[in-house]
Amino acid sequence: MAAPAPVTRQVSGHAAPAPVPSGPASWQPLAAAVAELPVLDASGRPVLFGELFRERRAIVVFVRHFLCYICKEYVEDLAKIPKSFLQEANVTLIVIGQSSYHHIEAFCKLTGYSHEIYVDPEREIYKRLGMKRGEEIASSGQSPHVKSNILSGSIRSLWRAVTGPLFDFQGDPAQQGGTLILGPGNNIHFIHHDRNRLDHKPINSVLQLVGVQHVDFTSRPSVIHV
């Protein structure tokens, strides 16, 4: 029986995606060298990147750094995705940061995020996947996931930096993130490179690509605001 046609769109920013032929031949492989790079879990245990999506599809969100208030509010909304929605579509949700693994537990507590999360502290995977450094001046529109303005958000980020047990930026402040749909195996079905801190993909548009139900993000999360 023929394999189902995968989602195979490559998007940068909000430009219309170029048409890509459907079918197994259009699957884009992830380089084996990238799949074999390690990420660290909350206990510091290394896990091969490719193992995270070897058995099923995964939405993999690379965030800028854990002190970024925009990343925090985006992950707060990722936290609202019911695990049952993901299980019904046989999809895993993964967040990857670039801080020390010591910051994972506090970041999850802050955002209410309970799905999978890892870090790439050397940013090797970020680099191999072409994630940008620096801010590209581009109109990204109003994000449905960002609730704070730049002043209040920046003040909260600075406060978390100076009051945290480890005074650092929890990652390279110039690093941008992105979103991928990967697996099973080393197949890339979708990739979006953030051009600046506001250029993340709306979550429901990504969920739609993998057949996950839309989520109402208008309700406020029960998280700690500092």
PDB file of C-alpha atoms in Angstrom:
ATOM      1  CA  MET A   1       0.000   0.000   0.000  1.00  0.00           C
ATOM      2  CA  ALA A   2       1.331   3.419  -0.919  1.00  0.00           C
ATOM      3  CA  ALA A   3       2.655   5.559   1.946  1.00  0.00           C
ATOM      4  CA  PRO A   4       0.550   8.624   2.801  1.00  0.00           C
ATOM      5  CA  ALA A   5       1.696  11.885   1.279  1.00  0.00           C
ATOM      6  CA  PRO A   6       3.704  13.833   3.872  1.00  0.00           C
ATOM      7  CA  VAL A   7       3.546  17.524   4.598  1.00  0.00           C
ATOM      8  CA  THR A   8       6.497  18.980   2.724  1.00  0.00           C
ATOM      9  CA  ARG A   9       6.496  22.747   2.909  1.00  0.00           C
ATOM     10  CA  GLN A  10       9.536  24.867   3.555  1.00  0.00           C
ATOM     11  CA  VAL A  11       8.645  28.330   4.780  1.00  0.00           C
ATOM     12  CA  SER A  12      10.708  31.326   5.800  1.00  0.00           C
ATOM     13  CA  GLY A  13       8.872  34.199   7.412  1.00  0.00           C
ATOM     14  CA  HIS A  14       5.332  34.765   6.206  1.00  0.00           C
ATOM     15  CA  ALA A  15       5.938  34.572   2.462  1.00  0.00           C
ATOM     16  CA  ALA A  16       3.765  32.149   0.529  1.00  0.00           C
ATOM     17  CA  PRO A  17       5.447  28.723   0.408  1.00  0.00           C
ATOM     18  CA  ALA A  18       6.744  27.477  -2.900  1.00  0.00           C
ATOM     19  CA  PRO A  19       4.733  24.508  -4.169  1.00  0.00           C
ATOM     20  CA  VAL A  20       6.368  21.183  -3.363  1.00  0.00           C
ATOM     21  CA  PRO A  21       5.288  17.957  -5.044  1.00  0.00           C
ATOM     22  CA  SER A  22       3.681  15.480  -2.686  1.00  0.00           C
ATOM     23  CA  GLY A  23       4.666  11.859  -2.329  1.00  0.00           C
ATOM     24  CA  PRO A  24       7.451   9.865  -0.658  1.00  0.00           C
ATOM     25  CA  ALA A  25      10.088  11.152  -3.081  1.00  0.00           C
ATOM     26  CA  SER A  26       9.663  14.702  -1.774  1.00  0.00           C
ATOM     27  CA  TRP A  27      10.693  13.850   1.800  1.00  0.00           C
ATOM     28  CA  GLN A  28      13.770  15.851   2.800  1.00  0.00           C
ATOM     29  CA  PRO A  29      16.312  13.940   4.907  1.00  0.00           C
ATOM     30  CA  LEU A  30      17.949  15.356   7.996  1.00  0.00           C
ATOM     31  CA  ALA A  31      21.706  14.905   7.777  1.00  0.00           C
ATOM     32  CA  ALA A  32      22.829  11.908   9.821  1.00  0.00           C
ATOM     33  CA  ALA A  33      25.529  14.061  11.403  1.00  0.00           C
ATOM     34  CA  VAL A  34      22.841  16.362  12.813  1.00  0.00           C
ATOM     35  CA  ALA A  35      20.647  13.492  14.020  1.00  0.00           C
ATOM     36  CA  GLU A  36      23.624  12.122  15.953  1.00  0.00           C
ATOM     37  CA  LEU A  37      24.307  15.353  17.840  1.00  0.00           C
ATOM     38  CA  PRO A  38      23.325  15.292  21.527  1.00  0.00           C
ATOM     39  CA  VAL A  39      20.823  17.391  23.426  1.00  0.00           C
ATOM     40  CA  LEU A  40      20.572  17.389  27.217  1.00  0.00           C
ATOM     41  CA  ASP A  41      17.509  16.716  29.336  1.00  0.00           C
ATOM     42  CA  ALA A  42      16.682  18.362  32.681  1.00  0.00           C
ATOM     43  CA  SER A  43      19.083  16.065  34.532  1.00  0.00           C
ATOM     44  CA  GLY A  44      21.944  16.688  32.120  1.00  0.00           C
ATOM     45  CA  ARG A  45      21.598  13.296  30.453  1.00  0.00           C
ATOM     46  CA  PRO A  46      22.598  13.377  26.754  1.00  0.00           C
ATOM     47  CA  VAL A  47      20.064  12.147  24.190  1.00  0.00           C
ATOM     48  CA  LEU A  48      20.733  11.908  20.462  1.00  0.00           C
ATOM     49  CA  PHE A  49      18.675  14.518  18.617  1.00  0.00           C
ATOM     50  CA  GLY A  50      17.460  11.955  16.070  1.00  0.00           C
ATOM     51  CA  GLU A  51      16.116   9.680  18.798  1.00  0.00           C
ATOM     52  CA  LEU A  52      13.497  12.307  19.696  1.00  0.00           C
ATOM     53  CA  PHE A  53      11.551  11.700  16.479  1.00  0.00           C
ATOM     54  CA  ARG A  54      12.770   8.328  15.257  1.00  0.00           C
ATOM     55  CA  GLU A  55       9.441   6.561  15.827  1.00  0.00           C
ATOM     56  CA  ARG A  56       6.888   9.286  15.061  1.00  0.00           C
ATOM     57  CA  ARG A  57       6.445  12.840  13.875  1.00  0.00           C
ATOM     58  CA  ALA A  58       7.456  15.672  16.153  1.00  0.00           C
ATOM     59  CA  ILE A  59       6.915  19.407  16.268  1.00  0.00           C
ATOM     60  CA  VAL A  60      10.310  20.740  17.350  1.00  0.00           C
ATOM     61  CA  VAL A  61      10.438  24.360  18.492  1.00  0.00           C
ATOM     62  CA  PHE A  62      13.847  25.984  18.946  1.00  0.00           C
ATOM     63  CA  VAL A  63      13.563  29.027  21.216  1.00  0.00           C
ATOM     64  CA  ARG A  64      15.933  31.995  21.434  1.00  0.00           C
ATOM     65  CA  HIS A  65      16.841  31.728  25.112  1.00  0.00           C
ATOM     66  CA  PHE A  66      14.973  31.072  28.326  1.00  0.00           C
ATOM     67  CA  LEU A  67      15.137  34.696  29.545  1.00  0.00           C
ATOM     68  CA  CYS A  68      13.452  35.996  26.378  1.00  0.00           C
ATOM     69  CA  TYR A  69       9.989  37.163  27.456  1.00  0.00           C
ATOM     70  CA  ILE A  70       8.608  36.448  23.971  1.00  0.00           C
ATOM     71  CA  CYS A  71       9.875  32.867  24.143  1.00  0.00           C
ATOM     72  CA  LYS A  72       8.418  32.525  27.633  1.00  0.00           C
ATOM     73  CA  GLU A  73       4.971  33.654  26.485  1.00  0.00           C
ATOM     74  CA  TYR A  74       5.123  31.491  23.349  1.00  0.00           C
ATOM     75  CA  VAL A  75       5.992  28.436  25.466  1.00  0.00           C
ATOM     76  CA  GLU A  76       3.184  29.313  27.873  1.00  0.00           C
ATOM     77  CA  ASP A  77       0.843  28.809  24.932  1.00  0.00           C
ATOM     78  CA  LEU A  78       2.589  25.605  23.847  1.00  0.00           C
ATOM     79  CA  ALA A  79       1.878  24.403  27.381  1.00  0.00           C
ATOM     80  CA  LYS A  80      -1.863  24.766  26.710  1.00  0.00           C
ATOM     81  CA  ILE A  81      -1.824  22.074  24.017  1.00  0.00           C
ATOM     82  CA  PRO A  82      -3.538  19.045  25.590  1.00  0.00           C
ATOM     83  CA  LYS A  83      -1.468  15.889  25.508  1.00  0.00           C
ATOM     84  CA  SER A  84      -4.580  14.056  24.336  1.00  0.00           C
ATOM     85  CA  PHE A  85      -4.631  16.189  21.154  1.00  0.00           C
ATOM     86  CA  LEU A  86      -1.050  15.193  20.376  1.00  0.00           C
ATOM     87  CA  GLN A  87      -1.648  11.536  21.197  1.00  0.00           C
ATOM     88  CA  GLU A  88      -4.643  11.357  18.863  1.00  0.00           C
ATOM     89  CA  ALA A  89      -2.440  12.544  15.983  1.00  0.00           C
ATOM     90  CA  ASN A  90       0.559  10.450  17.145  1.00  0.00           C
ATOM     91  CA  VAL A  91       2.703  13.578  17.353  1.00  0.00           C
ATOM     92  CA  THR A  92       5.302  14.643  19.920  1.00  0.00           C
ATOM     93  CA  LEU A  93       5.877  18.259  20.970  1.00  0.00           C
ATOM     94  CA  ILE A  94       9.460  19.211  21.799  1.00  0.00           C
ATOM     95  CA  VAL A  95      11.031  22.505  22.875  1.00  0.00           C
ATOM     96  CA  ILE A  96      14.787  22.984  22.568  1.00  0.00           C
ATOM     97  CA  GLY A  97      16.664  25.830  24.217  1.00  0.00           C
ATOM     98  CA  GLN A  98      20.332  26.756  24.260  1.00  0.00           C
ATOM     99  CA  SER A  99      20.976  27.339  27.952  1.00  0.00           C
ATOM    100  CA  SER A 100      22.576  25.105  30.536  1.00  0.00           C
ATOM    101  CA  TYR A 101      20.333  22.174  31.437  1.00  0.00           C
ATOM    102  CA  HIS A 102      20.178  23.580  34.984  1.00  0.00           C
ATOM    103  CA  HIS A 103      17.626  26.136  33.764  1.00  0.00           C
ATOM    104  CA  ILE A 104      15.122  23.641  32.327  1.00  0.00           C
ATOM    105  CA  GLU A 105      13.215  22.842  35.512  1.00  0.00           C
ATOM    106  CA  ALA A 106      12.751  26.506  36.495  1.00  0.00           C
ATOM    107  CA  PHE A 107      11.646  27.431  32.962  1.00  0.00           C
ATOM    108  CA  CYS A 108       9.030  24.664  32.924  1.00  0.00           C
ATOM    109  CA  LYS A 109       7.732  25.745  36.324  1.00  0.00           C
ATOM    110  CA  LEU A 110       7.541  29.344  35.131  1.00  0.00           C
ATOM    111  CA  THR A 111       5.648  28.549  31.925  1.00  0.00           C
ATOM    112  CA  GLY A 112       3.590  25.548  33.013  1.00  0.00           C
ATOM    113  CA  TYR A 113       5.151  23.543  30.166  1.00  0.00           C
ATOM    114  CA  SER A 114       5.020  19.756  30.691  1.00  0.00           C
ATOM    115  CA  HIS A 115       5.831  18.367  27.238  1.00  0.00           C
ATOM    116  CA  GLU A 116       9.330  17.303  26.190  1.00  0.00           C
ATOM    117  CA  ILE A 117      12.147  19.836  26.541  1.00  0.00           C
ATOM    118  CA  TYR A 118      15.915  19.696  26.001  1.00  0.00           C
ATOM    119  CA  VAL A 119      18.844  22.059  25.525  1.00  0.00           C
ATOM    120  CA  ASP A 120      21.633  22.401  22.974  1.00  0.00           C
ATOM    121  CA  PRO A 121      24.066  24.523  25.022  1.00  0.00           C
ATOM    122  CA  GLU A 122      26.780  24.581  22.339  1.00  0.00           C
ATOM    123  CA  ARG A 123      24.164  25.566  19.703  1.00  0.00           C
ATOM    124  CA  GLU A 124      25.560  22.963  17.317  1.00  0.00           C
ATOM    125  CA  ILE A 125      22.112  21.873  16.125  1.00  0.00           C
ATOM    126  CA  TYR A 126      20.998  25.483  15.805  1.00  0.00           C
ATOM    127  CA  LYS A 127      24.000  26.122  13.546  1.00  0.00           C
ATOM    128  CA  ARG A 128      23.601  22.955  11.460  1.00  0.00           C
ATOM    129  CA  LEU A 129      19.918  23.716  10.857  1.00  0.00           C
ATOM    130  CA  GLY A 130      20.689  27.257   9.726  1.00  0.00           C
ATOM    131  CA  MET A 131      19.084  29.109  12.628  1.00  0.00           C
ATOM    132  CA  LYS A 132      19.921  32.797  12.335  1.00  0.00           C
ATOM    133  CA  ARG A 133      21.918  35.015  14.685  1.00  0.00           C
ATOM    134  CA  GLY A 134      21.020  38.659  14.956  1.00  0.00           C
ATOM    135  CA  GLU A 135      17.741  40.412  14.211  1.00  0.00           C
ATOM    136  CA  GLU A 136      16.567  40.806  10.648  1.00  0.00           C
ATOM    137  CA  ILE A 137      14.462  43.924  10.207  1.00  0.00           C
ATOM    138  CA  ALA A 138      11.202  42.531   8.890  1.00  0.00           C
ATOM    139  CA  SER A 139       7.539  43.047   9.619  1.00  0.00           C
ATOM    140  CA  SER A 140       6.337  39.947  11.412  1.00  0.00           C
ATOM    141  CA  GLY A 141       2.868  41.199  12.251  1.00  0.00           C
ATOM    142  CA  GLN A 142       1.147  40.965  15.602  1.00  0.00           C
ATOM    143  CA  SER A 143       1.801  37.652  17.323  1.00  0.00           C
ATOM    144  CA  PRO A 144      -1.251  36.011  18.909  1.00  0.00           C
ATOM    145  CA  HIS A 145       1.076  34.578  21.555  1.00  0.00           C
ATOM    146  CA  VAL A 146       2.852  37.678  22.894  1.00  0.00           C
ATOM    147  CA  LYS A 147       0.957  39.454  25.674  1.00  0.00           C
ATOM    148  CA  SER A 148       3.580  41.838  27.086  1.00  0.00           C
ATOM    149  CA  ASN A 149       4.889  45.011  25.527  1.00  0.00           C
ATOM    150  CA  ILE A 150       8.629  45.425  25.012  1.00  0.00           C
ATOM    151  CA  LEU A 151       9.147  47.535  28.151  1.00  0.00           C
ATOM    152  CA  SER A 152       7.318  45.345  30.643  1.00  0.00           C
ATOM    153  CA  GLY A 153       8.601  42.157  29.041  1.00  0.00           C
ATOM    154  CA  SER A 154      12.227  43.321  29.065  1.00  0.00           C
ATOM    155  CA  ILE A 155      12.018  44.429  32.701  1.00  0.00           C
ATOM    156  CA  ARG A 156      10.676  41.019  33.737  1.00  0.00           C
ATOM    157  CA  SER A 157      13.445  39.263  31.782  1.00  0.00           C
ATOM    158  CA  LEU A 158      16.126  41.391  33.460  1.00  0.00           C
ATOM    159  CA  TRP A 159      14.596  40.750  36.868  1.00  0.00           C
ATOM    160  CA  ARG A 160      14.665  37.003  36.290  1.00  0.00           C
ATOM    161  CA  ALA A 161      18.314  37.262  35.210  1.00  0.00           C
ATOM    162  CA  VAL A 162      19.508  39.102  38.319  1.00  0.00           C
ATOM    163  CA  THR A 163      17.405  37.133  40.819  1.00  0.00           C
ATOM    164  CA  GLY A 164      18.038  33.675  39.398  1.00  0.00           C
ATOM    165  CA  PRO A 165      20.442  31.261  41.127  1.00  0.00           C
ATOM    166  CA  LEU A 166      22.808  31.509  38.143  1.00  0.00           C
ATOM    167  CA  PHE A 167      23.244  35.042  36.798  1.00  0.00           C
ATOM    168  CA  ASP A 168      23.462  34.524  33.068  1.00  0.00           C
ATOM    169  CA  PHE A 169      21.414  35.160  29.948  1.00  0.00           C
ATOM    170  CA  GLN A 170      20.431  31.482  29.704  1.00  0.00           C
ATOM    171  CA  GLY A 171      21.695  31.365  26.125  1.00  0.00           C
ATOM    172  CA  ASP A 172      23.120  33.606  23.421  1.00  0.00           C
ATOM    173  CA  PRO A 173      20.840  36.702  23.260  1.00  0.00           C
ATOM    174  CA  ALA A 174      21.553  37.112  19.524  1.00  0.00           C
ATOM    175  CA  GLN A 175      20.427  33.595  18.614  1.00  0.00           C
ATOM    176  CA  GLN A 176      17.101  33.193  16.809  1.00  0.00           C
ATOM    177  CA  GLY A 177      14.989  30.062  16.850  1.00  0.00           C
ATOM    178  CA  GLY A 178      12.684  28.225  14.498  1.00  0.00           C
ATOM    179  CA  THR A 179      10.117  25.454  14.096  1.00  0.00           C
ATOM    180  CA  LEU A 180      10.404  22.091  12.353  1.00  0.00           C
ATOM    181  CA  ILE A 181       8.215  19.074  11.742  1.00  0.00           C
ATOM    182  CA  LEU A 182      10.418  15.985  11.774  1.00  0.00           C
ATOM    183  CA  GLY A 183      10.110  12.208  11.665  1.00  0.00           C
ATOM    184  CA  PRO A 184       9.527   9.391  11.665  1.00  0.00           C
ATOM    185  CA  GLY A 185      13.223   8.843  11.029  1.00  0.00           C
ATOM    186  CA  ASN A 186      15.310  11.648   9.580  1.00  0.00           C
ATOM    187  CA  ASN A 187      12.555  13.182   7.471  1.00  0.00           C
ATOM    188  CA  ILE A 188      12.008  16.945   7.472  1.00  0.00           C
ATOM    189  CA  HIS A 189       8.475  17.908   6.450  1.00  0.00           C
ATOM    190  CA  PHE A 190       8.496  21.589   7.391  1.00  0.00           C
ATOM    191  CA  ILE A 191      11.050  24.153   8.530  1.00  0.00           C
ATOM    192  CA  HIS A 192      10.693  27.787   9.506  1.00  0.00           C
ATOM    193  CA  HIS A 193      13.679  29.954  10.500  1.00  0.00           C
ATOM    194  CA  ASP A 194      12.728  32.898  12.713  1.00  0.00           C
ATOM    195  CA  ARG A 195      14.065  36.147  11.253  1.00  0.00           C
ATOM    196  CA  ASN A 196      13.674  38.014  14.531  1.00  0.00           C
ATOM    197  CA  ARG A 197      12.234  37.507  18.002  1.00  0.00           C
ATOM    198  CA  LEU A 198       8.632  38.065  16.842  1.00  0.00           C
ATOM    199  CA  ASP A 199       8.815  35.869  13.747  1.00  0.00           C
ATOM    200  CA  HIS A 200       7.750  32.572  15.311  1.00  0.00           C
ATOM    201  CA  LYS A 201       5.045  30.541  13.564  1.00  0.00           C
ATOM    202  CA  PRO A 202       1.515  30.814  14.989  1.00  0.00           C
ATOM    203  CA  ILE A 203       1.028  27.585  16.894  1.00  0.00           C
ATOM    204  CA  ASN A 204      -2.311  26.602  15.367  1.00  0.00           C
ATOM    205  CA  SER A 205      -0.868  26.890  11.858  1.00  0.00           C
ATOM    206  CA  VAL A 206       1.768  24.314  12.819  1.00  0.00           C
ATOM    207  CA  LEU A 207      -0.757  22.051  14.539  1.00  0.00           C
ATOM    208  CA  GLN A 208      -2.860  22.069  11.388  1.00  0.00           C
ATOM    209  CA  LEU A 209       0.056  20.727   9.345  1.00  0.00           C
ATOM    210  CA  VAL A 210       0.273  17.597  11.504  1.00  0.00           C
ATOM    211  CA  GLY A 211      -3.455  17.051  11.963  1.00  0.00           C
ATOM    212  CA  VAL A 212      -3.645  18.203  15.594  1.00  0.00           C
ATOM    213  CA  GLN A 213      -6.813  19.968  16.744  1.00  0.00           C
ATOM    214  CA  HIS A 214      -6.702  23.731  17.074  1.00  0.00           C
ATOM    215  CA  VAL A 215      -6.301  25.126  20.590  1.00  0.00           C
ATOM    216  CA  ASP A 216      -7.981  28.154  22.132  1.00  0.00           C
ATOM    217  CA  PHE A 217      -5.130  30.334  23.373  1.00  0.00           C
ATOM    218  CA  THR A 218      -7.321  33.134  24.707  1.00  0.00           C
ATOM    219  CA  SER A 219      -7.606  31.735  28.235  1.00  0.00           C
ATOM    220  CA  ARG A 220      -4.921  32.917  30.605  1.00  0.00           C
ATOM    221  CA  PRO A 221      -2.402  30.355  31.875  1.00  0.00           C
ATOM    222  CA  SER A 222      -1.915  29.606  35.563  1.00  0.00           C
ATOM    223  CA  VAL A 223       1.793  30.413  35.684  1.00  0.00           C
ATOM    224  CA  ILE A 224       4.078  32.442  37.870  1.00  0.00           C
ATOM    225  CA  HIS A 225       4.743  35.974  36.580  1.00  0.00           C
ATOM    226  CA  VAL A 226       7.957  37.564  37.818  1.00  0.00           C
TER     227      VAL A 226
END
